[in-house]
């Protein structure tokens, strides 16, 4: 259950977002905003992130993710409401193969 005034969103970021320090940048930005969650590369070339925290900070991070770090070229950011348990802090997770998860 989220605290009042908090929200959780899942992002799928596409474009030139791997090999450009997008995950490390996301950890730095989200941590500085006091968010919980994680970020990881996906085998399909996208980046996935879970952002949890006060609504204003989550919204600010979503806005930042539309640009990303200097070398990134973001095409789209798909945003969905998220639920579940989130560890405290913000971490970088290993790459996930989304095809293997479906089986």
Tab-separated table of C-alpha atoms in Angstrom:
chain	number	residue	atom	x	y	z
A	1	UNK	CA	0.000	0.000	0.000
A	2	UNK	CA	1.338	3.417	-0.924
A	3	UNK	CA	1.512	6.274	1.530
A	4	UNK	CA	-0.983	9.068	0.994
A	5	UNK	CA	0.318	11.512	-1.615
A	6	UNK	CA	2.616	8.880	-3.126
A	7	UNK	CA	2.348	7.061	-6.425
A	8	UNK	CA	4.083	4.309	-8.351
A	9	UNK	CA	4.570	4.177	-12.110
A	10	UNK	CA	6.263	1.789	-14.498
A	11	UNK	CA	8.024	3.288	-17.506
A	12	UNK	CA	9.147	1.665	-20.738
A	13	UNK	CA	11.553	4.035	-22.473
A	14	UNK	CA	12.414	3.437	-26.119
A	15	UNK	CA	14.801	5.010	-28.581
A	16	UNK	CA	18.569	5.210	-28.263
A	17	UNK	CA	18.552	4.403	-24.550
A	18	UNK	CA	21.036	1.544	-24.141
A	19	UNK	CA	24.788	2.069	-24.196
A	20	UNK	CA	24.349	5.769	-23.379
A	21	UNK	CA	24.467	5.600	-19.545
A	22	UNK	CA	20.675	5.834	-19.247
A	23	UNK	CA	20.441	3.426	-16.298
A	24	UNK	CA	23.220	5.087	-14.303
A	25	UNK	CA	21.742	8.505	-14.999
A	26	UNK	CA	18.317	7.260	-13.871
A	27	UNK	CA	19.739	5.942	-10.592
A	28	UNK	CA	21.446	9.298	-9.946
A	29	UNK	CA	18.381	11.397	-10.795
A	30	UNK	CA	15.870	9.220	-8.937
A	31	UNK	CA	18.098	8.990	-5.868
A	32	UNK	CA	18.524	12.759	-5.765
A	33	UNK	CA	14.716	13.090	-5.827
A	34	UNK	CA	14.372	10.606	-2.962
A	35	UNK	CA	12.525	8.006	-5.026
A	36	UNK	CA	12.409	4.265	-4.476
A	37	UNK	CA	12.452	1.738	-7.287
A	38	UNK	CA	14.721	0.359	-9.949
A	39	UNK	CA	15.826	0.608	-13.573
A	40	UNK	CA	16.996	-2.075	-16.003
A	41	UNK	CA	17.734	-2.721	-19.657
A	42	UNK	CA	15.464	-5.083	-21.528
A	43	UNK	CA	16.650	-7.451	-24.244
A	44	UNK	CA	14.399	-5.704	-26.787
A	45	UNK	CA	16.515	-2.517	-26.557
A	46	UNK	CA	14.232	-0.570	-24.234
A	47	UNK	CA	14.784	0.557	-20.649
A	48	UNK	CA	12.248	-0.241	-17.927
A	49	UNK	CA	11.928	1.682	-14.666
A	50	UNK	CA	9.760	1.569	-11.571
A	51	UNK	CA	9.401	4.926	-9.797
A	52	UNK	CA	7.805	5.178	-6.351
A	53	UNK	CA	7.524	8.243	-4.141
A	54	UNK	CA	5.754	11.540	-3.589
A	55	UNK	CA	3.600	12.492	-6.584
A	56	UNK	CA	5.541	15.667	-7.373
A	57	UNK	CA	8.923	13.935	-7.409
A	58	UNK	CA	7.628	11.021	-9.482
A	59	UNK	CA	6.124	13.453	-11.997
A	60	UNK	CA	9.404	15.375	-12.134
A	61	UNK	CA	11.353	12.170	-12.806
A	62	UNK	CA	8.933	11.133	-15.552
A	63	UNK	CA	9.540	14.510	-17.212
A	64	UNK	CA	13.314	14.038	-16.937
A	65	UNK	CA	13.058	10.556	-18.482
A	66	UNK	CA	11.639	12.043	-21.690
A	67	UNK	CA	15.094	13.559	-22.320
A	68	UNK	CA	17.464	11.264	-20.417
A	69	UNK	CA	21.235	11.767	-20.366
A	70	UNK	CA	23.041	13.756	-23.069
A	71	UNK	CA	23.793	10.829	-25.395
A	72	UNK	CA	20.269	9.367	-25.243
A	73	UNK	CA	17.644	9.942	-27.915
A	74	UNK	CA	14.293	9.058	-26.361
A	75	UNK	CA	11.499	8.192	-28.807
A	76	UNK	CA	8.700	7.275	-26.412
A	77	UNK	CA	8.008	6.867	-22.714
A	78	UNK	CA	5.102	4.525	-21.999
A	79	UNK	CA	3.711	5.068	-18.503
A	80	UNK	CA	1.495	2.682	-16.543
A	81	UNK	CA	0.326	2.658	-12.946
A	82	UNK	CA	2.328	0.197	-10.851
A	83	UNK	CA	1.588	-1.831	-7.761
A	84	UNK	CA	3.544	-4.170	-5.552
A	85	UNK	CA	6.316	-4.087	-3.010
A	86	UNK	CA	9.249	-1.802	-3.704
A	87	UNK	CA	12.558	-1.964	-1.856
A	88	UNK	CA	13.776	1.238	-0.222
A	89	UNK	CA	16.242	3.207	-2.300
A	90	UNK	CA	16.799	3.183	-6.042
A	91	UNK	CA	18.844	0.459	-7.734
A	92	UNK	CA	20.014	-0.732	-11.135
A	93	UNK	CA	18.830	-4.263	-11.898
A	94	UNK	CA	20.303	-6.713	-14.424
A	95	UNK	CA	18.998	-6.846	-17.980
A	96	UNK	CA	15.838	-8.894	-18.379
A	97	UNK	CA	14.872	-10.979	-21.396
A	98	UNK	CA	11.146	-10.265	-21.663
A	99	UNK	CA	10.574	-13.309	-23.901
A	100	UNK	CA	11.917	-15.690	-21.245
A	101	UNK	CA	9.668	-14.117	-18.593
A	102	UNK	CA	6.562	-15.019	-20.607
A	103	UNK	CA	7.289	-18.755	-20.595
